[in-house]
Coordinates of C-alpha atoms and ligand atoms in Angstrom, one line a residue:
Chain O
X407 CA 69.0 106.6 50.5
X408 CA 69.1 103.4 49.6
X409 CA 72.5 102.9 51.2
X410 CA 71.3 103.3 54.5
X411 CA 68.5 100.7 52.8
X412 CA 71.0 98.4 51.9
X413 CA 72.7 98.8 55.6
X414 CA 70.0 98.1 57.0
X415 CA 69.1 95.1 55.4
X416 CA 71.7 93.5 56.0
X417 CA 71.5 94.4 59.3
X418 CA 68.3 92.9 60.3
X419 CA 69.8 89.8 57.8
X420 CA 72.9 89.7 60.1
X421 CA 70.1 89.8 63.5
X422 CA 67.8 87.3 61.7
X423 CA 70.8 84.9 61.1
X424 CA 72.7 84.6 64.1
X425 CA 69.0 84.7 65.9
X426 CA 68.0 81.5 64.3
X427 CA 71.8 79.8 64.8
X428 CA 71.2 80.3 68.4
X429 CA 67.7 78.8 68.3
X430 CA 69.1 75.9 66.6
X431 CA 71.6 75.6 69.1
X432 CA 69.7 76.0 71.7
X433 CA 67.0 73.6 70.3
X434 CA 69.4 70.5 70.0
X435 CA 70.6 71.1 73.6
X436 CA 66.7 71.4 75.1
X437 CA 65.8 68.6 72.7
X438 CA 68.7 67.2 74.5
X439 CA 67.9 68.1 78.2
X440 CA 63.7 67.3 77.7
X441 CA 64.2 63.6 76.2
X442 CA 66.7 62.6 78.6
X443 CA 64.5 64.4 82.0
X444 CA 61.6 62.9 80.1
X445 CA 63.3 59.3 80.3
X446 CA 65.2 59.7 82.9
X447 CA 62.9 60.5 85.7
X448 CA 60.5 57.9 84.3
X449 CA 63.0 55.6 86.1
X450 CA 64.0 57.9 89.4
X451 CA 63.1 55.3 92.9
X452 CA 65.4 54.7 95.6
X453 CA 65.6 51.9 94.2
X454 CA 67.8 53.3 91.9
X455 CA 70.6 54.3 94.9
X456 CA 70.4 51.2 96.9
X457 CA 70.7 48.5 94.4
X458 CA 73.2 46.6 92.4
X459 CA 73.1 46.5 88.5
X460 CA 70.7 43.5 87.7
X461 CA 70.9 40.9 84.9
X462 CA 68.5 41.7 82.7
X463 CA 65.0 40.9 83.0
X464 CA 64.8 41.5 87.0
X465 CA 64.3 44.5 89.1
X466 CA 67.5 46.5 90.5
X467 CA 69.6 50.3 91.1
X468 CA 73.2 51.5 90.0
X469 CA 74.4 51.3 93.5
X470 CA 78.0 49.8 92.3
X471 CA 78.1 52.2 88.8
X472 CA 77.4 55.1 91.2
X473 CA 80.0 54.5 93.8
X474 CA 82.6 53.3 91.2
X475 CA 82.0 56.1 89.2
X476 CA 82.5 58.2 92.7
X477 CA 85.8 56.5 93.8
X478 CA 87.1 56.6 90.7
X479 CA 87.1 61.0 89.7
X480 CA 87.6 61.1 93.2
X481 CA 91.2 59.2 93.4
X482 CA 91.8 60.2 90.1
X483 CA 91.2 64.2 91.6
X484 CA 93.6 63.2 94.2
X485 CA 96.1 62.1 91.8
X486 CA 96.0 64.8 88.9
X487 CA 94.7 67.8 90.9
X488 CA 97.7 68.3 93.1
X489 CA 100.0 67.2 89.8
X490 CA 97.8 69.9 87.3
X491 CA 98.3 72.5 90.8
X492 CA 102.0 72.1 90.9
X493 CA 102.0 71.8 86.5
X494 CA 100.4 75.4 86.3
X495 CA 102.5 76.5 89.2
X496 CA 105.7 76.3 87.7
X497 CA 104.9 77.6 85.1
X498 CA 103.5 81.2 86.0
X499 CA 105.9 80.7 88.6
X500 CA 109.0 78.9 88.6
X501 CA 109.0 78.8 84.8
X502 CA 107.6 82.0 82.8
X503 CA 110.4 82.4 80.8
X504 CA 112.0 79.2 80.8
X505 CA 112.2 77.7 76.1
X506 CA 111.0 74.1 78.1
X507 CA 108.1 75.9 79.7
X508 CA 106.3 77.2 75.9
X509 CA 107.0 72.9 75.3
X510 CA 105.1 72.0 78.1
X511 CA 102.3 74.0 77.5
X512 CA 101.9 73.2 73.7
X513 CA 102.1 69.7 74.9
X514 CA 99.7 70.2 77.8
X515 CA 97.5 72.4 74.8
X516 CA 97.6 68.7 72.8
X517 CA 96.8 66.6 75.1
X518 CA 93.2 68.8 76.4
X519 CA 92.6 68.6 73.3
X520 CA 93.3 64.9 72.9
X521 CA 90.0 61.6 72.4
X522 CA 89.5 60.3 75.5
X523 CA 90.0 57.4 74.4
X524 CA 93.4 57.5 73.7
X525 CA 94.2 58.2 77.0
X526 CA 92.3 54.4 77.9
X527 CA 94.5 52.7 75.5
X528 CA 97.4 54.8 76.8
X529 CA 96.7 53.2 80.6
X530 CA 95.7 50.3 79.4
X531 CA 99.0 49.4 77.4
X532 CA 100.1 51.2 80.6
X533 CA 98.5 48.9 83.4
X534 CA 96.2 46.6 82.1
X535 CA 98.2 44.6 80.1
X536 CA 100.8 44.7 82.7
X537 CA 98.6 43.8 86.1
X538 CA 96.4 41.7 84.0
X539 CA 93.4 42.4 84.3
X540 CA 90.7 46.1 84.3
X541 CA 90.8 47.1 87.9
X542 CA 89.6 50.6 89.5
X543 CA 92.8 52.0 89.7
X544 CA 93.8 51.8 86.0
X545 CA 90.3 53.5 86.1
X546 CA 91.5 56.6 88.1
X547 CA 95.2 56.6 86.7
X548 CA 93.3 57.9 82.8
X549 CA 90.8 60.0 84.8
X550 CA 94.3 61.7 86.8
X551 CA 96.1 62.0 83.1
X552 CA 92.7 63.5 81.5
X553 CA 92.2 66.4 84.7
X554 CA 96.1 67.2 84.8
X555 CA 96.0 69.6 82.1
X556 CA 92.0 71.1 82.2
X557 CA 93.6 71.6 85.9
X558 CA 97.0 73.6 84.3
X559 CA 96.0 75.0 82.3
X560 CA 92.9 76.9 84.3
X561 CA 95.8 76.7 87.3
X562 CA 98.5 78.8 85.8
X563 CA 95.6 81.3 84.2
X564 CA 94.3 82.1 87.8
X565 CA 98.5 82.7 89.2
X566 CA 98.7 84.6 86.5
X567 CA 95.7 86.8 87.6
X568 CA 97.9 87.4 91.1
X569 CA 98.4 91.3 90.6
X570 CA 102.7 91.2 90.5
X571 CA 102.6 93.5 93.3
X572 CA 101.3 91.5 95.7
X573 CA 103.9 89.2 94.8
X574 CA 107.1 92.0 94.9
X575 CA 105.9 92.9 98.0
X576 CA 106.4 89.5 99.5
X577 CA 109.5 88.3 97.6
X578 CA 110.5 92.3 99.2
X579 CA 109.7 91.1 102.7
X580 CA 112.3 88.5 102.5
X581 CA 109.9 85.5 101.9
X582 CA 111.4 82.7 99.4
X583 CA 110.0 82.2 96.6
X584 CA 107.6 79.0 98.2
X585 CA 107.0 81.4 100.6
X586 CA 104.8 83.7 98.4
X587 CA 103.9 81.2 96.5
X588 CA 101.4 79.3 99.5
X589 CA 101.1 82.8 101.9
X590 CA 100.8 85.4 99.1
X591 CA 99.4 83.4 95.7
X592 CA 97.7 80.5 96.4
X593 CA 95.4 82.3 99.0
X594 CA 94.9 85.4 95.9
X595 CA 94.2 82.7 93.2
X596 CA 92.3 80.2 95.6
X597 CA 88.7 81.0 94.2
X598 CA 89.7 80.5 90.8
X599 CA 92.5 77.1 91.5
X600 CA 89.0 75.9 93.4
X601 CA 86.9 75.6 90.2
X602 CA 89.5 74.6 87.9
X603 CA 89.3 71.9 90.0
X604 CA 85.7 71.5 90.0
X605 CA 85.3 71.3 86.4
X606 CA 88.3 69.1 86.1
X607 CA 85.5 67.0 88.6
X608 CA 82.8 67.7 86.4
X609 CA 84.7 66.5 83.1
X610 CA 86.1 63.4 84.3
X611 CA 83.4 62.1 86.1
X612 CA 81.1 62.0 82.5
X613 CA 84.3 60.0 81.1
X614 CA 82.7 56.8 79.1
X615 CA 86.0 55.6 76.4
X616 CA 88.9 55.7 79.5
X617 CA 87.4 53.7 81.4
X618 CA 86.6 51.1 78.4
X619 CA 90.0 50.6 78.4
X620 CA 90.7 50.7 82.2
X621 CA 88.1 50.0 84.3
X622 CA 85.7 48.1 82.2
X623 CA 83.3 46.9 84.5
X624 CA 81.8 44.4 87.2
X625 CA 78.0 43.5 87.4
X626 CA 79.0 43.4 91.7
X627 CA 79.8 45.2 94.7
X628 CA 83.6 45.7 94.3
X629 CA 85.7 48.2 96.7
X630 CA 88.9 46.4 95.9
X631 CA 90.6 49.5 93.5
X632 CA 92.7 46.1 92.3
X633 CA 89.9 44.3 90.3
X634 CA 87.4 46.3 87.2
X635 CA 84.6 48.4 89.1
X636 CA 81.5 49.4 87.7
X637 CA 81.1 53.2 86.5
X638 CA 77.8 55.1 85.1
X639 CA 79.0 56.3 81.8
X640 CA 80.5 52.6 81.4
X641 CA 77.3 51.1 82.8
X642 CA 75.7 53.5 80.9
X643 CA 77.1 52.9 77.0
X644 CA 77.1 48.5 77.9
X645 CA 72.7 48.9 79.5
X646 CA 71.9 51.1 76.5
X647 CA 73.1 49.3 74.0
X648 CA 71.4 45.8 75.4
X649 CA 67.7 45.1 74.4
X650 CA 66.5 44.8 77.6
X651 CA 63.9 47.6 78.5
X652 CA 64.8 47.3 82.2
X653 CA 68.4 47.8 81.2
X654 CA 67.5 50.8 79.0
X655 CA 65.3 52.1 81.7
X656 CA 68.2 52.1 83.7
X657 CA 70.7 53.6 81.3
X658 CA 68.3 56.7 81.0
X659 CA 68.5 57.6 84.8
X660 CA 72.0 56.7 85.2
X661 CA 72.6 59.7 81.9
X662 CA 69.9 62.0 83.6
X663 CA 72.1 61.4 87.6
X664 CA 75.3 62.1 86.1
X665 CA 74.1 65.3 84.3
X666 CA 72.9 66.5 86.9
X667 CA 75.7 66.1 89.3
X668 CA 77.4 67.7 86.9
X669 CA 75.0 70.9 86.5
X670 CA 75.7 70.8 90.4
X671 CA 79.3 70.8 90.0
X672 CA 78.8 73.7 87.6
X673 CA 77.0 75.7 89.8
X674 CA 78.8 75.2 93.2
X675 CA 81.8 76.1 91.0
X676 CA 80.2 79.3 90.1
X677 CA 79.3 79.9 93.9
X678 CA 82.5 79.2 94.9
X679 CA 83.8 82.6 92.7
X680 CA 81.3 84.4 94.4
X681 CA 82.2 83.8 97.6
X682 CA 86.0 83.0 98.1
X683 CA 86.2 86.0 95.8
X684 CA 90.1 87.0 96.1
X685 CA 91.2 88.8 98.7
X686 CA 88.9 87.5 101.1
X687 CA 89.2 85.9 104.3
X688 CA 92.5 84.8 105.4
Chain B
X874 CA 137.2 98.5 92.9
X875 CA 136.8 98.2 97.2
X876 CA 139.9 100.5 98.7
X877 CA 137.9 103.3 96.8
X878 CA 134.6 103.6 98.8
X879 CA 135.3 105.6 101.9
X880 CA 133.8 104.6 105.1
X881 CA 135.2 106.8 107.2
X882 CA 134.2 105.3 110.6
X883 CA 132.6 102.2 110.0
X884 CA 133.4 100.1 112.8
X885 CA 135.1 96.7 111.9
X886 CA 132.2 94.6 113.6
X887 CA 129.6 95.9 111.3
X888 CA 128.9 94.1 108.0
X889 CA 127.8 91.1 110.8
X890 CA 125.6 93.6 112.4
X891 CA 122.2 92.6 111.6
X892 CA 118.6 94.0 112.4
X893 CA 118.1 95.1 115.1
X894 CA 119.0 98.1 117.5
X895 CA 123.1 97.3 116.3
X896 CA 123.3 98.1 113.9
X897 CA 120.9 101.0 113.4
X898 CA 123.0 103.4 116.5
X899 CA 125.8 104.1 113.7
X900 CA 127.5 107.5 114.8
X901 CA 123.9 109.4 115.0
X902 CA 125.4 111.3 111.8
X903 CA 122.5 113.3 111.6
X904 CA 123.2 115.5 107.8
X905 CA 125.8 115.5 106.0
X906 CA 126.6 118.5 105.5
X907 CA 128.5 119.7 101.6
X908 CA 130.5 122.5 102.7
X909 CA 133.7 121.0 101.3
X910 CA 132.2 119.4 98.7
X911 CA 130.9 122.5 97.3
X912 CA 134.0 124.5 97.2
X913 CA 135.8 121.6 95.5
X914 CA 133.0 121.5 92.5
X915 CA 132.8 126.1 92.7
X916 CA 137.3 124.9 92.3
X917 CA 136.1 123.3 89.1
X918 CA 133.8 125.1 87.2
X919 CA 130.2 123.6 89.0
X920 CA 130.9 122.0 85.0
X921 CA 132.0 118.5 84.5
X922 CA 129.7 117.0 87.1
X923 CA 129.0 114.1 85.1
X924 CA 129.6 110.2 86.2
X925 CA 131.2 109.8 83.1
X926 CA 133.7 111.9 82.9
X927 CA 135.7 111.0 86.5
X928 CA 138.0 107.5 85.7
X929 CA 141.1 107.8 86.7
X930 CA 141.3 111.4 88.3
X931 CA 140.8 111.8 92.2
X932 CA 137.7 110.6 92.7
X933 CA 136.3 113.8 95.2
X934 CA 137.0 116.2 91.7
X935 CA 134.7 114.8 89.6
X936 CA 131.7 113.2 91.5
X937 CA 128.5 114.4 92.0
X938 CA 129.2 116.8 94.9
X939 CA 127.5 115.5 98.0
X940 CA 127.5 111.7 96.5
X941 CA 129.4 110.7 99.4
X942 CA 128.5 110.5 103.4
X943 CA 130.3 109.4 106.4
X944 CA 129.3 106.4 107.4
X945 CA 126.6 105.3 105.4
X946 CA 124.3 102.4 104.7
X947 CA 124.6 102.2 101.3
X948 CA 127.5 102.5 98.9
X949 CA 126.7 102.9 95.2
X950 CA 129.9 102.8 93.4
X951 CA 129.3 102.7 89.5
X952 CA 126.4 100.5 89.6
X953 CA 124.9 100.3 86.0
X954 CA 121.8 98.1 84.9
X955 CA 121.2 96.7 81.9
X956 CA 117.5 95.5 81.2
X957 CA 117.5 93.0 77.9
X958 CA 121.0 94.5 77.2
X959 CA 119.3 98.1 76.9
X960 CA 121.2 100.3 79.4
X961 CA 118.4 101.6 81.8
X962 CA 121.5 103.2 84.6
X963 CA 124.9 104.4 83.1
X964 CA 127.7 104.7 86.8
X965 CA 125.7 105.7 89.4
X966 CA 127.8 106.0 92.3
X967 CA 125.8 106.8 95.5
X968 CA 125.8 107.1 99.7
X969 CA 122.9 106.7 101.3
X970 CA 123.3 108.1 105.1
X971 CA 121.8 106.8 108.1
X972 CA 118.6 107.8 110.2
X973 CA 117.8 110.2 106.8
X974 CA 115.7 110.3 103.8
X975 CA 117.8 110.6 100.5
X976 CA 114.5 111.8 97.9
X977 CA 114.5 110.9 94.7
X978 CA 113.4 113.5 91.4
X979 CA 113.9 113.4 88.0
X980 CA 111.7 112.8 84.8
X981 CA 109.9 109.4 84.1
X982 CA 111.8 106.9 83.1
X983 CA 115.1 108.7 85.3
X984 CA 115.9 104.9 86.2
X985 CA 114.8 106.2 89.9
X986 CA 113.0 102.9 90.6
X987 CA 115.7 101.2 88.4
X988 CA 117.4 101.7 91.2
X989 CA 116.3 101.4 94.3
X990 CA 115.1 98.0 93.4
X991 CA 119.2 97.7 93.0
X992 CA 119.3 98.5 96.6
X993 CA 117.0 95.0 97.3
X994 CA 118.2 93.2 94.7
X995 CA 114.6 93.0 93.2
X996 CA 116.0 93.6 90.1
X997 CA 117.1 90.0 90.2
X998 CA 113.2 89.0 89.7
X999 CA 112.7 91.0 85.8
X1000 CA 114.6 88.6 83.5
X1001 CA 116.8 89.9 81.6
X1002 CA 117.5 92.2 83.9
X1003 CA 121.5 92.7 84.6
X1004 CA 123.2 94.7 88.0
X1005 CA 126.8 95.7 87.6
X1006 CA 129.3 97.6 90.3
X1007 CA 129.4 97.6 93.7
X1008 CA 127.1 98.1 96.4
X1009 CA 127.5 97.5 99.9
X1010 CA 125.3 97.3 102.7
X1011 CA 126.7 98.3 106.1
X1012 CA 130.3 98.1 104.4
X1013 CA 129.3 94.2 102.6
X1014 CA 128.9 93.4 99.3
X1015 CA 125.1 93.1 98.4
X1016 CA 126.2 90.6 95.3
X1017 CA 128.6 88.5 97.6
X1018 CA 127.9 85.1 97.0
X1019 CA 127.7 84.4 100.1
X1020 CA 124.8 86.6 100.9
X1021 CA 121.4 85.1 101.1
X1022 CA 119.2 87.4 99.4
X1023 CA 116.1 86.7 101.3
X1024 CA 117.8 87.3 104.0
X1025 CA 119.2 90.6 102.6
X1026 CA 115.4 91.7 101.7
X1027 CA 114.6 91.3 105.6
X1028 CA 116.7 94.4 106.8
X1029 CA 115.5 96.9 104.0
X1030 CA 111.9 97.4 103.6
X1031 CA 109.6 98.5 100.6
X1032 CA 107.0 100.6 100.2
X1033 CA 105.1 100.5 96.9
X1034 CA 103.6 103.0 94.8
X1035 CA 100.2 101.6 94.6
X1036 CA 99.7 100.1 97.5
X1037 CA 99.6 96.0 97.8
X1038 CA 98.2 94.3 101.1
X1039 CA 97.9 90.8 101.2
X1040 CA 95.4 89.6 100.7
X1041 CA 95.0 88.2 104.3
X1042 CA 93.6 90.4 107.3
X1043 CA 95.3 93.5 108.6
X1044 CA 96.4 91.6 111.4
X1045 CA 98.3 89.0 109.2
X1046 CA 100.1 91.9 106.8
X1047 CA 101.7 92.7 109.8
X1048 CA 102.1 89.3 111.3
X1049 CA 103.8 88.5 107.5
X1050 CA 107.6 89.8 108.1
X1051 CA 108.2 88.5 112.1
X1052 CA 106.0 84.8 110.9
X1053 CA 108.5 84.8 107.0
X1054 CA 111.4 85.7 109.7
X1055 CA 110.6 83.9 112.5
X1056 CA 111.0 86.8 115.0
X1057 CA 108.1 86.2 117.3
X1058 CA 109.0 84.3 120.5
X1059 CA 104.7 83.6 121.6
X1060 CA 101.8 84.6 120.0
X1061 CA 101.5 87.7 122.9
X1062 CA 105.0 88.8 121.5
X1063 CA 103.7 88.5 118.1
X1064 CA 101.1 90.8 119.0
X1065 CA 103.3 92.7 120.8
X1066 CA 104.8 93.7 117.5
X1067 CA 102.1 94.1 115.3
X1068 CA 100.2 96.7 117.2
X1069 CA 103.7 98.4 117.9
X1070 CA 104.0 98.5 113.9
X1071 CA 100.9 99.8 113.6
X1072 CA 100.9 102.2 116.2
X1073 CA 104.0 103.8 114.1
X1074 CA 102.6 103.5 111.1
X1075 CA 99.1 105.5 112.6
X1076 CA 97.1 103.6 112.0
X1077 CA 96.6 101.7 115.2
X1078 CA 93.4 103.6 116.1
X1079 CA 91.3 103.4 113.0
X1080 CA 92.1 98.7 112.6
X1081 CA 91.8 98.2 116.8
X1082 CA 89.3 97.1 116.0
X1083 CA 88.8 95.0 113.1
X1084 CA 92.2 93.7 113.1
X1085 CA 91.1 90.3 111.8
X1086 CA 89.0 91.8 108.9
X1087 CA 91.2 92.2 105.4
X1088 CA 93.4 94.4 104.7
X1089 CA 92.3 95.2 100.9
X1090 CA 89.5 96.4 102.9
X1091 CA 91.0 99.3 103.5
X1092 CA 91.0 102.8 102.0
X1093 CA 93.9 103.8 100.0
X1094 CA 95.7 106.1 102.3
X1095 CA 95.1 103.1 105.1
X1096 CA 96.4 100.1 102.9
X1097 CA 99.6 102.4 102.2
X1098 CA 100.3 102.7 105.8
X1099 CA 99.8 99.0 106.3
X1100 CA 102.0 98.4 103.7
X1101 CA 104.0 100.7 105.8
X1102 CA 103.2 98.3 109.2
X1103 CA 104.2 95.8 107.7
X1104 CA 107.8 97.1 106.4
X1105 CA 108.7 98.2 109.8
X1106 CA 107.6 95.0 111.4
X1107 CA 110.8 92.9 111.1
X1108 CA 112.6 96.2 112.1
X1109 CA 114.7 96.8 108.8
X1110 CA 117.9 99.1 108.7
X1111 CA 116.5 100.7 105.3
X1112 CA 113.0 101.1 104.2
X1113 CA 113.1 102.3 99.8
X1114 CA 109.2 103.6 98.8
X1115 CA 108.7 104.4 95.4
X1116 CA 106.2 107.3 94.9
X1117 CA 104.4 106.3 97.8
X1118 CA 101.9 108.5 98.3
X1119 CA 101.4 109.3 94.1
X1120 CA 98.4 106.7 94.4
X1121 CA 96.6 108.4 97.8
X1122 CA 94.8 112.2 98.6
X1123 CA 96.0 115.0 100.1
X1124 CA 95.0 114.8 103.5
X1125 CA 96.7 111.0 102.9
X1126 CA 99.9 111.9 101.3
X1127 CA 100.1 114.9 104.2
X1128 CA 99.9 111.4 107.0
X1129 CA 102.6 109.4 105.3
X1130 CA 104.9 112.3 105.6
X1131 CA 104.6 112.8 109.1
X1132 CA 105.5 109.7 109.2
X1133 CA 108.6 109.5 107.1
X1134 CA 109.8 112.1 109.2
X1135 CA 109.1 110.0 112.2
X1136 CA 110.6 106.7 111.0
X1137 CA 113.4 109.0 109.6
X1138 CA 114.8 108.9 113.2
X1139 CA 115.7 105.3 113.3
X1140 CA 115.6 104.4 109.6
X1141 CA 117.8 105.7 106.9
X1142 CA 115.3 106.0 104.2
X1143 CA 115.2 106.6 100.4
X1144 CA 112.0 108.1 98.4
X1145 CA 111.7 107.9 95.2
X1146 CA 108.7 111.0 94.2
X1147 CA 107.2 112.9 91.0
X1148 CA 106.5 116.1 94.1
X1149 CA 109.3 118.5 94.3
X1150 CA 107.5 119.5 96.9
X1151 CA 107.0 116.1 98.5
X1152 CA 111.0 115.6 97.9
X1153 CA 111.3 119.5 100.1
X1154 CA 109.3 118.7 102.3
X1155 CA 110.4 114.9 103.5
X1156 CA 114.3 114.8 103.0
X1157 CA 117.6 115.9 104.1
X1158 CA 119.6 115.2 100.4
X1159 CA 118.4 115.1 96.9
X1160 CA 119.8 112.8 94.0
X1161 CA 118.5 114.6 90.7
X1162 CA 118.4 111.8 87.3
X1163 CA 117.9 112.1 84.2
X1164 CA 117.7 109.8 81.5
X1165 CA 120.0 107.0 83.9
X1166 CA 122.7 109.0 84.9
X1167 CA 123.0 110.9 88.1
X1168 CA 123.8 114.5 87.3
X1169 CA 123.4 116.0 90.7
X1170 CA 123.0 114.7 94.6
X1171 CA 123.3 116.9 97.4
X1172 CA 121.7 118.6 100.7
X1173 CA 118.6 118.9 100.1
X1174 CA 118.5 123.0 100.4
X1175 CA 121.2 123.3 97.8
X1176 CA 120.3 121.6 95.0
X1177 CA 116.4 123.7 95.8
X1178 CA 117.6 126.7 95.7
X1179 CA 120.7 126.4 94.2
X1180 CA 121.0 124.2 91.3
X1181 CA 125.1 123.6 89.8
X1182 CA 123.5 122.2 86.5
X1183 CA 121.3 122.9 83.7
X1184 CA 118.7 120.3 83.6
X1185 CA 118.6 119.9 87.2
X1186 CA 118.0 123.7 87.6
X1187 CA 115.5 123.0 84.5
X1188 CA 113.7 120.7 86.0
X1189 CA 112.7 121.9 89.4
X1190 CA 111.7 125.3 88.0
X1191 CA 109.5 123.3 85.6
X1192 CA 111.0 123.7 82.0
X1193 CA 111.9 120.5 81.2
X1194 CA 109.8 116.7 82.6
Ligands
ADP950 N1 111.2 95.4 83.5 C1 111.8 96.5 83.0 N2 111.9 96.0 81.8 C2 112.7 96.7 80.7 N3 113.0 98.1 81.0 C3 112.4 98.3 82.0 C4 112.1 98.2 82.9 N4 111.5 98.8 84.2 C5 112.0 100.0 83.9 N5 112.4 99.6 82.3 C6 113.1 100.5 81.4 O1 114.2 101.3 81.9 C7 114.3 103.1 82.5 C8 114.1 103.5 83.8 O2 113.4 102.8 84.5 P1 112.4 103.2 85.8 O3 113.7 103.0 86.3 O4 111.1 102.4 85.8 O5 112.3 104.7 85.5 P2 111.1 105.8 86.5 O6 111.5 104.9 88.3 O7 112.5 106.7 87.3 O8 110.3 106.7 85.9 C9 113.3 103.1 81.4 O9 113.4 103.5 80.2 C10 112.5 102.3 81.4 O10 111.3 102.3 79.8
MG951 MG1 109.7 104.7 88.9

């Protein structure tokens, strides 16, 4: 009898503890979101999306920073996406059992969890020092390097999920491997690959550290890829640490914009999975 | 080794024959009658059928009777397959005749699929697999350096155990082969190929109104017929089928069997099956494998009514496997 009571007690205790842990985790998440919403919404206005970042004390918006972030994220994924997808394809299809693949996977996992500031310093040495100044393109390259390991990983995983029978069918038809990959394997894994790319975009759109060393910032509108460019994360970083209330308000609003964009991207990624599910339209 | 391969009646230009009419005209040989080997084997006491016993003795005396046919599509000699060093197929010598169905039976793991994969070199795609011996398609060594493996596979269709349509429309599934091999001269020609392949596979009436819907949306039996249509769309010379009905219900199975019977008029077919009834129904020749060895092969009626080897008899009478 007492053993049963003990079991019940242990069970109740475990349930209580895990419930508590969940509550603590959710509390902080909720608190962050709540603070962000409360402080960020206060500064939401059309001006945010139409005006440049202002000098201290005067009114302004985040247009140049939003533009810079979008430009660098897009270029970053345009560089990193194809490299990541092709490398993932190599690992899953061509070099599945090659010894080098194990090394690549290991290095990729290291890159995946490497602090992004290291990527920033690397690109600083690689591009900024040689060009002699900060630039949008250096920022985009840093973001690409962060996007690559994420994309490699998701692509390989998704390609491995394609049934072997389907690949064999194409091979047995006399298709060369590359043809099988483009005509059968990619369509079958399409939703997974697209989801991986969207998650990579979400990942790089909030990166600050690598941009500090590469794109830096720009108070003005710039569409010159060879020049420093404004971007949301660095602007938030700079404005939030400043003593000026209007800058601090812009930092809150910028943070809210980034968070919302990532939320939208994540939801879009889920939507892609359900609508483009494997075996869908050709 | 090459001289050993009996290829009577093979026209000299045949190695160049590609898919299309030429290669299949053959000599119209329907089925091989194994009367002669029968008497030879009897003289031998009906024993010592094991291929391993065959080394320098005259070939006919020790080979499982009926292993050779006149003017074969495939002629295999001393084929061994190793998976990571472990031998899965031992010294198999077997011909595949034109316009007939060769059934391969035997307990699970005896190497039937392995042998099938030798014929279109699908074992090449398995890491650690090694194939030795001689396999000739229309008199030409399929392992020859000059052979393009993709071109080779285009001449040999394969239907798998589990229906495996591509994640494409029904139309695109059937058009896949013609597209990758550039067989269609025009869109209308491609439409023709798709229509006639689906018709031959007995699927046209069921899918003609939804050619653009996904092939994966069909029932299991329909999917398997779609896979057969996809295979015959490139007009292969041989069709390999690895337990094509094992995932299907009896009605779908009967349809596939009827289809195999029709296809036999134009193609050589090699079918692996777990069902002895199926082997008896659809095939003209039957080969029995056991632990990687070819134990017995011959006219299907003869193998089922009068098996010469104990192992074969045990298997078909259900005492084993
Ligand atoms: N890809 C593979 N890797 C390693 N061993 C294999 C592989 N495929 C088959 N084998 C082995 O080869 C033997 C024959 O297998 P298989 O040809 O599939 O038999 P069957 O089709 O007659 O059931 C079995 O012992 C099996 O374990
Ligand atoms: Mg098998």
